[in-house]
mmCIF file of C-alpha atoms in Angstrom:
data_model
loop_
_atom_site.group_PDB
_atom_site.id
_atom_site.type_symbol
_atom_site.label_atom_id
_atom_site.label_comp_id
_atom_site.label_asym_id
_atom_site.label_seq_id
_atom_site.Cartn_x
_atom_site.Cartn_y
_atom_site.Cartn_z
ATOM 1 C CA MET A 267 8.672 -7.818 15.442
ATOM 2 C CA ARG A 268 5.721 -6.140 17.069
ATOM 3 C CA GLU A 269 2.164 -7.008 16.133
ATOM 4 C CA HIS A 270 0.152 -4.589 14.037
ATOM 5 C CA GLY A 271 -3.115 -3.240 15.297
ATOM 6 C CA PRO A 272 -6.326 -3.591 13.309
ATOM 7 C CA LEU A 273 -5.927 -1.812 9.972
ATOM 8 C CA HIS A 274 -2.386 -0.887 11.071
ATOM 9 C CA ALA A 275 -3.750 1.599 13.609
ATOM 10 C CA GLY A 276 -0.928 3.038 15.671
ATOM 11 C CA CYS A 277 1.844 2.175 13.204
ATOM 12 C CA PRO A 278 4.257 5.042 12.566
ATOM 13 C CA PRO A 279 4.095 6.661 9.100
ATOM 14 C CA ASP A 280 7.561 5.393 8.152
ATOM 15 C CA ALA A 281 6.896 1.778 9.197
ATOM 16 C CA PRO A 282 7.452 -0.949 6.586
ATOM 17 C CA CYS A 283 3.707 -1.629 6.608
ATOM 18 C CA ARG A 284 3.018 1.746 4.978
ATOM 19 C CA ILE A 285 3.158 0.020 1.596
ATOM 20 C CA ASP A 286 0.437 -2.378 2.785
ATOM 21 C CA ARG A 287 -1.719 0.543 3.911
ATOM 22 C CA ARG A 288 -1.186 2.236 0.550
ATOM 23 C CA ALA A 289 -2.103 -0.943 -1.351
ATOM 24 C CA LEU A 290 -5.296 -1.314 0.687
ATOM 25 C CA ALA A 291 -6.171 2.331 0.083
ATOM 26 C CA LEU A 292 -5.750 1.934 -3.676
ATOM 27 C CA TRP A 293 -7.299 -1.548 -3.935
ATOM 28 C CA PRO A 294 -9.638 -1.992 -0.939
ATOM 29 C CA GLY A 295 -10.783 -5.445 -2.017
ATOM 30 C CA LEU A 296 -7.337 -7.027 -1.753
ATOM 31 C CA ASP A 297 -7.140 -10.323 0.068
ATOM 32 C CA ARG A 298 -5.576 -9.326 3.390
ATOM 33 C CA ARG A 299 -4.099 -12.766 3.996
ATOM 34 C CA ALA A 300 -2.399 -12.762 0.597
ATOM 35 C CA LEU A 301 -1.181 -9.228 1.271
ATOM 36 C CA ALA A 302 0.263 -10.330 4.616
ATOM 37 C CA ARG A 303 2.138 -13.155 2.862
ATOM 38 C CA CYS A 304 3.866 -10.503 0.708
ATOM 39 C CA ARG A 305 5.629 -9.261 3.873
ATOM 40 C CA HIS A 306 5.820 -5.610 2.744
ATOM 41 C CA ASP A 307 7.550 -6.535 -0.566
ATOM 42 C CA ALA A 308 6.457 -4.105 -3.302
ATOM 43 C CA ALA A 309 7.170 -6.542 -6.159
ATOM 44 C CA CYS A 310 5.102 -9.259 -4.497
ATOM 45 C CA ILE A 311 2.240 -6.812 -3.905
ATOM 46 C CA ALA A 312 2.421 -5.733 -7.559
ATOM 47 C CA ARG A 313 2.100 -9.372 -8.673
ATOM 48 C CA LEU A 314 -0.841 -9.853 -6.305
ATOM 49 C CA VAL A 315 -2.666 -6.770 -7.616
ATOM 50 C CA SER A 316 -1.882 -7.530 -11.264
ATOM 51 C CA ARG A 317 -3.844 -10.788 -10.960
ATOM 52 C CA ARG A 318 -7.052 -8.839 -10.447
ATOM 53 C CA THR A 319 -6.525 -5.807 -12.690
ATOM 54 C CA ARG A 320 -5.216 -5.001 -16.139
ATOM 55 C CA VAL A 321 -2.720 -2.475 -14.800
ATOM 56 C CA ALA A 322 0.868 -3.408 -15.580
ATOM 57 C CA PRO A 323 3.036 -4.454 -12.605
ATOM 58 C CA GLN A 324 5.445 -1.568 -13.328
ATOM 59 C CA THR A 325 2.554 0.889 -13.009
ATOM 60 C CA ILE A 326 1.412 -0.738 -9.776
ATOM 61 C CA LEU A 327 4.949 -0.377 -8.384
ATOM 62 C CA ALA A 328 4.927 3.307 -9.344
ATOM 63 C CA LEU A 329 1.551 3.831 -7.637
ATOM 64 C CA LEU A 330 2.824 2.167 -4.480
ATOM 65 C CA ALA A 331 5.977 4.296 -4.465
ATOM 66 C CA VAL A 332 4.296 7.692 -4.862
ATOM 67 C CA PRO A 333 5.093 9.792 -1.802
ATOM 68 C CA ALA A 334 2.196 10.601 0.496
ATOM 69 C CA VAL A 335 0.782 14.115 0.413
ATOM 70 C CA SER A 336 0.292 15.796 3.759
ATOM 71 C CA PRO A 337 -2.966 17.639 4.501
ATOM 72 C CA ASP A 338 -1.004 20.926 4.556
ATOM 73 C CA GLU A 339 0.321 20.316 1.040
ATOM 74 C CA ALA A 340 -3.140 19.428 -0.247
ATOM 75 C CA ALA A 341 -4.590 22.601 1.282
ATOM 76 C CA ARG A 342 -1.813 24.679 -0.294
ATOM 77 C CA TRP A 343 -2.338 23.152 -3.733
ATOM 78 C CA PHE A 344 -6.124 22.999 -3.832
ATOM 79 C CA GLY A 345 -7.119 25.743 -1.417
#
């Protein structure tokens, strides 16, 4: 397994670490060591996040699974 760069710089968009990047974007204060111990497992990340928020783990899983919106799509939708 190859090492990740700082903040996952240089990782391809379809890499398994995309869920980690998404979790950090949604909850920037997450403990990065605890997140690394989750090893890209969505259920483990949901348990980690649910310890520090009142959002249900099922909702956290749904937020992590939402497909990313490309800049072109955002421009088309919002002008």
